[in-house]
Each structure stands twice: as C-alpha cells, then as structure tokens.
Amino acid sequence: MEKILISACLLGLKCRYDGRDNLHALIESLKLKYTLIPICPEVEGGLTIPRIASEIVGTKVMNKIGEDNTDYFLKGAHIALQKAFDNGARIAVLKSKSPSCGIGQVYDGTFTNTLTQSDGFTVQILKNARIYVYTEHQIEELL
Ligand code: SF4
C-alpha cells in the first residue's frame, strides 16, 4: 500500500497543545487504502503535551506568553520531512490551521482566532521537497 505521512492528532493521538486529539471520522477508511505514518512535528521538535499555544509571527513562531518556539518548530518540520523520505511517503495529510501542519491558512499571530493565508512550518518544508500535501478536509479525494 502507498504510504501517507499524517498528522498524529488526526489519528486520535492526544498530542495537541491542549492535550486533546483531532480524530477524523474517515481515518479507518483511509487505513484500508494507505499505510499511515503518524507525525506530530511539535512533539518531535521537543515541545511538551500540553504546551502553550503558538502562532506564526513573521518568520518566527511565538507562544501566547511571548516565548520564541521557532527552533522547536523548525526541528519538528525537518524530522517530518526525514520521516517522509525514510518511509517513501510522497503524500501528507495534515491538520488545517496549525502553525506546523496548516495548509494555506494559519492563525495570524495575534491570538485572536484570526486566520491569514500562509502555510505552517512543516508544510512549507514538505512542499519545498515536492511532497503532495492535503488537509483533513480533502481526505475524501484520497479515498
Ligand atoms: Fe496535530 Fe500537527 Fe499540531 Fe501535532 S503539530 S498536534 S500533528 S496539528
């Protein structure tokens, strides 16, 4: 089966900043067609569960109390890319709006629930390596 790199929270792992998951209703159907390779770039990069929410601010990622988490996010993004290469995954399904996993839209750095047009750090790196990225809202396209 073809391998897909997937945000671990979509598989039900409780790795979100608030210790919750984003289990997706179509995950079991996706498992029948693909081998799913879970990744949580923020945890892989060294951040804890739970952790203070972060948003992209310019070229950095800052948390809500003003700490610079850019290095954690960069490290996690590179680990995600390496995991895709190691497993021969050319497709990734990633959780929308996250500062790591968001595709096309992320929160704007003001912590006011406002979205802006941009990719998360992991998505930027995966796209540069020509990995095809999908949000969880596009899972039906893959089925
Ligand atoms: Fe989910 Fe990605 Fe956030 Fe980890 S970094 S909790 S995989 S959206």
PDB file of C-alpha atoms and ligand atoms in Angstrom:
ATOM      1  CA  MET A   1       0.000   0.000   0.000  1.00  0.00           C
ATOM      2  CA  GLU A   2       1.113   3.556  -0.650  1.00  0.00           C
ATOM      3  CA  LYS A   3       2.343   5.366   2.440  1.00  0.00           C
ATOM      4  CA  ILE A   4       0.940   8.660   3.711  1.00  0.00           C
ATOM      5  CA  LEU A   5       2.527  10.904   6.326  1.00  0.00           C
ATOM      6  CA  ILE A   6      -0.311  12.068   8.573  1.00  0.00           C
ATOM      7  CA  SER A   7      -0.750  14.464  11.488  1.00  0.00           C
ATOM      8  CA  ALA A   8      -0.809  12.227  14.542  1.00  0.00           C
ATOM      9  CA  CYS A   9      -3.705  14.149  16.112  1.00  0.00           C
ATOM     10  CA  LEU A  10      -5.940  13.162  13.160  1.00  0.00           C
ATOM     11  CA  LEU A  11      -5.278   9.530  14.082  1.00  0.00           C
ATOM     12  CA  GLY A  12      -6.519  10.158  17.617  1.00  0.00           C
ATOM     13  CA  LEU A  13      -3.218  10.735  19.393  1.00  0.00           C
ATOM     14  CA  LYS A  14      -3.665  13.307  22.120  1.00  0.00           C
ATOM     15  CA  CYS A  15      -0.732  15.461  21.040  1.00  0.00           C
ATOM     16  CA  ARG A  16      -2.441  18.828  20.585  1.00  0.00           C
ATOM     17  CA  TYR A  17      -1.271  21.806  22.590  1.00  0.00           C
ATOM     18  CA  ASP A  18      -4.234  21.298  24.933  1.00  0.00           C
ATOM     19  CA  GLY A  19      -3.726  17.549  25.308  1.00  0.00           C
ATOM     20  CA  ARG A  20      -6.663  16.664  23.057  1.00  0.00           C
ATOM     21  CA  ASP A  21      -6.839  14.984  19.639  1.00  0.00           C
ATOM     22  CA  ASN A  22      -8.472  15.677  16.288  1.00  0.00           C
ATOM     23  CA  LEU A  23      -9.578  12.125  15.480  1.00  0.00           C
ATOM     24  CA  HIS A  24     -11.082  12.162  11.982  1.00  0.00           C
ATOM     25  CA  ALA A  25     -14.152  10.142  11.089  1.00  0.00           C
ATOM     26  CA  LEU A  26     -12.623   8.820   7.840  1.00  0.00           C
ATOM     27  CA  ILE A  27      -9.348   7.552   9.343  1.00  0.00           C
ATOM     28  CA  GLU A  28     -10.429   3.910   9.352  1.00  0.00           C
ATOM     29  CA  SER A  29     -11.377   4.146   5.665  1.00  0.00           C
ATOM     30  CA  LEU A  30      -8.022   5.768   4.912  1.00  0.00           C
ATOM     31  CA  LYS A  31      -6.223   2.910   6.709  1.00  0.00           C
ATOM     32  CA  LEU A  32      -7.834   0.400   4.359  1.00  0.00           C
ATOM     33  CA  LYS A  33      -6.232   2.078   1.363  1.00  0.00           C
ATOM     34  CA  TYR A  34      -2.934   3.508   2.662  1.00  0.00           C
ATOM     35  CA  THR A  35      -0.279   2.799   5.263  1.00  0.00           C
ATOM     36  CA  LEU A  36      -0.440   5.779   7.608  1.00  0.00           C
ATOM     37  CA  ILE A  37       2.790   7.147   9.083  1.00  0.00           C
ATOM     38  CA  PRO A  38       1.968   9.392  12.078  1.00  0.00           C
ATOM     39  CA  ILE A  39       3.949  12.517  12.845  1.00  0.00           C
ATOM     40  CA  CYS A  40       3.443  15.331  15.334  1.00  0.00           C
ATOM     41  CA  PRO A  41       6.101  17.862  14.365  1.00  0.00           C
ATOM     42  CA  GLU A  42       5.654  19.938  17.511  1.00  0.00           C
ATOM     43  CA  VAL A  43       6.237  16.997  19.842  1.00  0.00           C
ATOM     44  CA  GLU A  44       9.038  15.614  17.646  1.00  0.00           C
ATOM     45  CA  GLY A  45      10.630  19.040  17.784  1.00  0.00           C
ATOM     46  CA  GLY A  46      10.777  18.907  21.580  1.00  0.00           C
ATOM     47  CA  LEU A  47       7.621  20.634  22.795  1.00  0.00           C
ATOM     48  CA  THR A  48       5.560  19.127  25.598  1.00  0.00           C
ATOM     49  CA  ILE A  49       1.937  17.975  25.866  1.00  0.00           C
ATOM     50  CA  PRO A  50       0.225  20.122  26.924  1.00  0.00           C
ATOM     51  CA  ARG A  51       2.007  23.270  25.789  1.00  0.00           C
ATOM     52  CA  ILE A  52       1.144  26.934  25.461  1.00  0.00           C
ATOM     53  CA  ALA A  53      -0.463  27.661  22.092  1.00  0.00           C
ATOM     54  CA  SER A  54       1.848  29.092  19.431  1.00  0.00           C
ATOM     55  CA  GLU A  55       1.221  31.074  16.268  1.00  0.00           C
ATOM     56  CA  ILE A  56       3.414  32.160  13.373  1.00  0.00           C
ATOM     57  CA  VAL A  57       4.576  35.770  13.693  1.00  0.00           C
ATOM     58  CA  GLY A  58       6.515  36.801  10.602  1.00  0.00           C
ATOM     59  CA  THR A  59       9.389  34.358  10.237  1.00  0.00           C
ATOM     60  CA  LYS A  60       9.135  33.124  13.843  1.00  0.00           C
ATOM     61  CA  VAL A  61       6.753  31.018  15.900  1.00  0.00           C
ATOM     62  CA  MET A  62       5.877  32.596  19.227  1.00  0.00           C
ATOM     63  CA  ASN A  63       3.722  31.228  22.028  1.00  0.00           C
ATOM     64  CA  LYS A  64       0.986  33.149  23.735  1.00  0.00           C
ATOM     65  CA  ILE A  65       3.292  34.382  26.515  1.00  0.00           C
ATOM     66  CA  GLY A  66       5.903  35.657  24.080  1.00  0.00           C
ATOM     67  CA  GLU A  67       8.423  32.811  24.080  1.00  0.00           C
ATOM     68  CA  ASP A  68      10.181  32.112  20.790  1.00  0.00           C
ATOM     69  CA  ASN A  69       9.489  28.499  19.772  1.00  0.00           C
ATOM     70  CA  THR A  70      10.871  28.800  16.238  1.00  0.00           C
ATOM     71  CA  ASP A  71      13.681  26.299  16.777  1.00  0.00           C
ATOM     72  CA  TYR A  72      11.271  23.614  18.021  1.00  0.00           C
ATOM     73  CA  PHE A  73       9.030  24.110  15.012  1.00  0.00           C
ATOM     74  CA  LEU A  74      11.934  24.038  12.569  1.00  0.00           C
ATOM     75  CA  LYS A  75      13.366  20.895  14.143  1.00  0.00           C
ATOM     76  CA  GLY A  76       9.970  19.177  14.025  1.00  0.00           C
ATOM     77  CA  ALA A  77       9.484  20.163  10.390  1.00  0.00           C
ATOM     78  CA  HIS A  78      12.817  18.643   9.391  1.00  0.00           C
ATOM     79  CA  ILE A  79      12.062  15.457  11.328  1.00  0.00           C
ATOM     80  CA  ALA A  80       8.730  15.220   9.482  1.00  0.00           C
ATOM     81  CA  LEU A  81      10.484  15.572   6.124  1.00  0.00           C
ATOM     82  CA  GLN A  82      13.041  12.934   7.081  1.00  0.00           C
ATOM     83  CA  LYS A  83      10.244  10.594   8.152  1.00  0.00           C
ATOM     84  CA  ALA A  84       8.540  11.070   4.784  1.00  0.00           C
ATOM     85  CA  PHE A  85      11.798  10.284   2.958  1.00  0.00           C
ATOM     86  CA  ASP A  86      12.612   7.305   5.183  1.00  0.00           C
ATOM     87  CA  ASN A  87       9.193   5.786   4.519  1.00  0.00           C
ATOM     88  CA  GLY A  88       8.952   6.703   0.851  1.00  0.00           C
ATOM     89  CA  ALA A  89       5.824   8.781   1.509  1.00  0.00           C
ATOM     90  CA  ARG A  90       5.063  11.253  -1.268  1.00  0.00           C
ATOM     91  CA  ILE A  91       1.736  12.392   0.184  1.00  0.00           C
ATOM     92  CA  ALA A  92       0.951  14.016   3.536  1.00  0.00           C
ATOM     93  CA  VAL A  93      -2.428  14.640   5.187  1.00  0.00           C
ATOM     94  CA  LEU A  94      -2.089  17.428   7.717  1.00  0.00           C
ATOM     95  CA  LYS A  95      -4.323  19.168  10.214  1.00  0.00           C
ATOM     96  CA  SER A  96      -5.606  22.500   8.986  1.00  0.00           C
ATOM     97  CA  LYS A  97      -4.766  25.865  10.585  1.00  0.00           C
ATOM     98  CA  SER A  98      -1.900  24.590  12.775  1.00  0.00           C
ATOM     99  CA  PRO A  99       1.354  26.628  12.827  1.00  0.00           C
ATOM    100  CA  SER A 100       3.090  23.351  11.911  1.00  0.00           C
ATOM    101  CA  CYS A 101       0.557  21.421   9.858  1.00  0.00           C
ATOM    102  CA  GLY A 102      -1.730  24.127   8.397  1.00  0.00           C
ATOM    103  CA  ILE A 103      -2.028  24.339   4.603  1.00  0.00           C
ATOM    104  CA  GLY A 104      -2.847  27.699   3.025  1.00  0.00           C
ATOM    105  CA  GLN A 105      -4.311  29.123   6.234  1.00  0.00           C
ATOM    106  CA  VAL A 106      -2.855  29.594   9.720  1.00  0.00           C
ATOM    107  CA  TYR A 107      -3.664  31.838  12.664  1.00  0.00           C
ATOM    108  CA  ASP A 108      -2.166  35.268  12.195  1.00  0.00           C
ATOM    109  CA  GLY A 109      -0.032  35.662  15.311  1.00  0.00           C
ATOM    110  CA  THR A 110      -2.440  37.898  17.211  1.00  0.00           C
ATOM    111  CA  PHE A 111      -4.037  35.043  19.211  1.00  0.00           C
ATOM    112  CA  THR A 112      -7.452  36.430  18.309  1.00  0.00           C
ATOM    113  CA  ASN A 113      -8.657  33.396  16.315  1.00  0.00           C
ATOM    114  CA  THR A 114      -7.926  35.296  13.099  1.00  0.00           C
ATOM    115  CA  LEU A 115      -6.698  33.381  10.047  1.00  0.00           C
ATOM    116  CA  THR A 116      -4.218  34.530   7.439  1.00  0.00           C
ATOM    117  CA  GLN A 117      -3.055  32.991   4.174  1.00  0.00           C
ATOM    118  CA  SER A 118       0.130  31.062   4.854  1.00  0.00           C
ATOM    119  CA  ASP A 119       1.450  27.544   5.385  1.00  0.00           C
ATOM    120  CA  GLY A 120       2.624  26.009   8.651  1.00  0.00           C
ATOM    121  CA  PHE A 121       6.355  25.410   9.097  1.00  0.00           C
ATOM    122  CA  THR A 122       6.188  21.678   8.354  1.00  0.00           C
ATOM    123  CA  VAL A 123       4.020  22.254   5.299  1.00  0.00           C
ATOM    124  CA  GLN A 124       6.498  24.783   3.898  1.00  0.00           C
ATOM    125  CA  ILE A 125       9.312  22.253   4.140  1.00  0.00           C
ATOM    126  CA  LEU A 126       7.275  19.357   2.754  1.00  0.00           C
ATOM    127  CA  LYS A 127       6.076  21.455  -0.188  1.00  0.00           C
ATOM    128  CA  ASN A 128       9.650  22.503  -0.998  1.00  0.00           C
ATOM    129  CA  ALA A 129      10.538  18.813  -1.161  1.00  0.00           C
ATOM    130  CA  ARG A 130       7.608  18.215  -3.551  1.00  0.00           C
ATOM    131  CA  ILE A 131       5.554  16.175  -1.112  1.00  0.00           C
ATOM    132  CA  TYR A 132       1.856  16.494  -2.009  1.00  0.00           C
ATOM    133  CA  VAL A 133       0.019  17.990   0.975  1.00  0.00           C
ATOM    134  CA  TYR A 134      -3.682  17.614   1.748  1.00  0.00           C
ATOM    135  CA  THR A 135      -5.761  18.892   4.663  1.00  0.00           C
ATOM    136  CA  GLU A 136      -8.114  16.590   6.538  1.00  0.00           C
ATOM    137  CA  HIS A 137     -10.932  18.215   4.559  1.00  0.00           C
ATOM    138  CA  GLN A 138      -9.544  16.572   1.405  1.00  0.00           C
ATOM    139  CA  ILE A 139      -9.399  13.008   2.738  1.00  0.00           C
ATOM    140  CA  GLU A 140     -12.412  12.060   0.610  1.00  0.00           C
ATOM    141  CA  GLU A 141     -10.365  12.925  -2.504  1.00  0.00           C
ATOM    142  CA  LEU A 142      -7.787  10.335  -1.444  1.00  0.00           C
ATOM    143  CA  LEU A 143     -10.377   7.583  -0.845  1.00  0.00           C
TER     144      LEU A 143
HETATM  145 FE1  SF4 B   1      -1.613  17.835  15.245  1.00  0.00          FE
HETATM  146 FE2  SF4 B   1       0.335  18.848  13.752  1.00  0.00          FE
HETATM  147 FE3  SF4 B   1      -0.466  20.119  15.944  1.00  0.00          FE
HETATM  148 FE4  SF4 B   1       0.880  17.862  16.189  1.00  0.00          FE
HETATM  149  S1  SF4 B   1       1.650  19.740  15.313  1.00  0.00           S
HETATM  150  S2  SF4 B   1      -0.985  18.423  17.301  1.00  0.00           S
HETATM  151  S3  SF4 B   1       0.145  16.723  14.421  1.00  0.00           S
HETATM  152  S4  SF4 B   1      -1.684  19.751  14.110  1.00  0.00           S
END
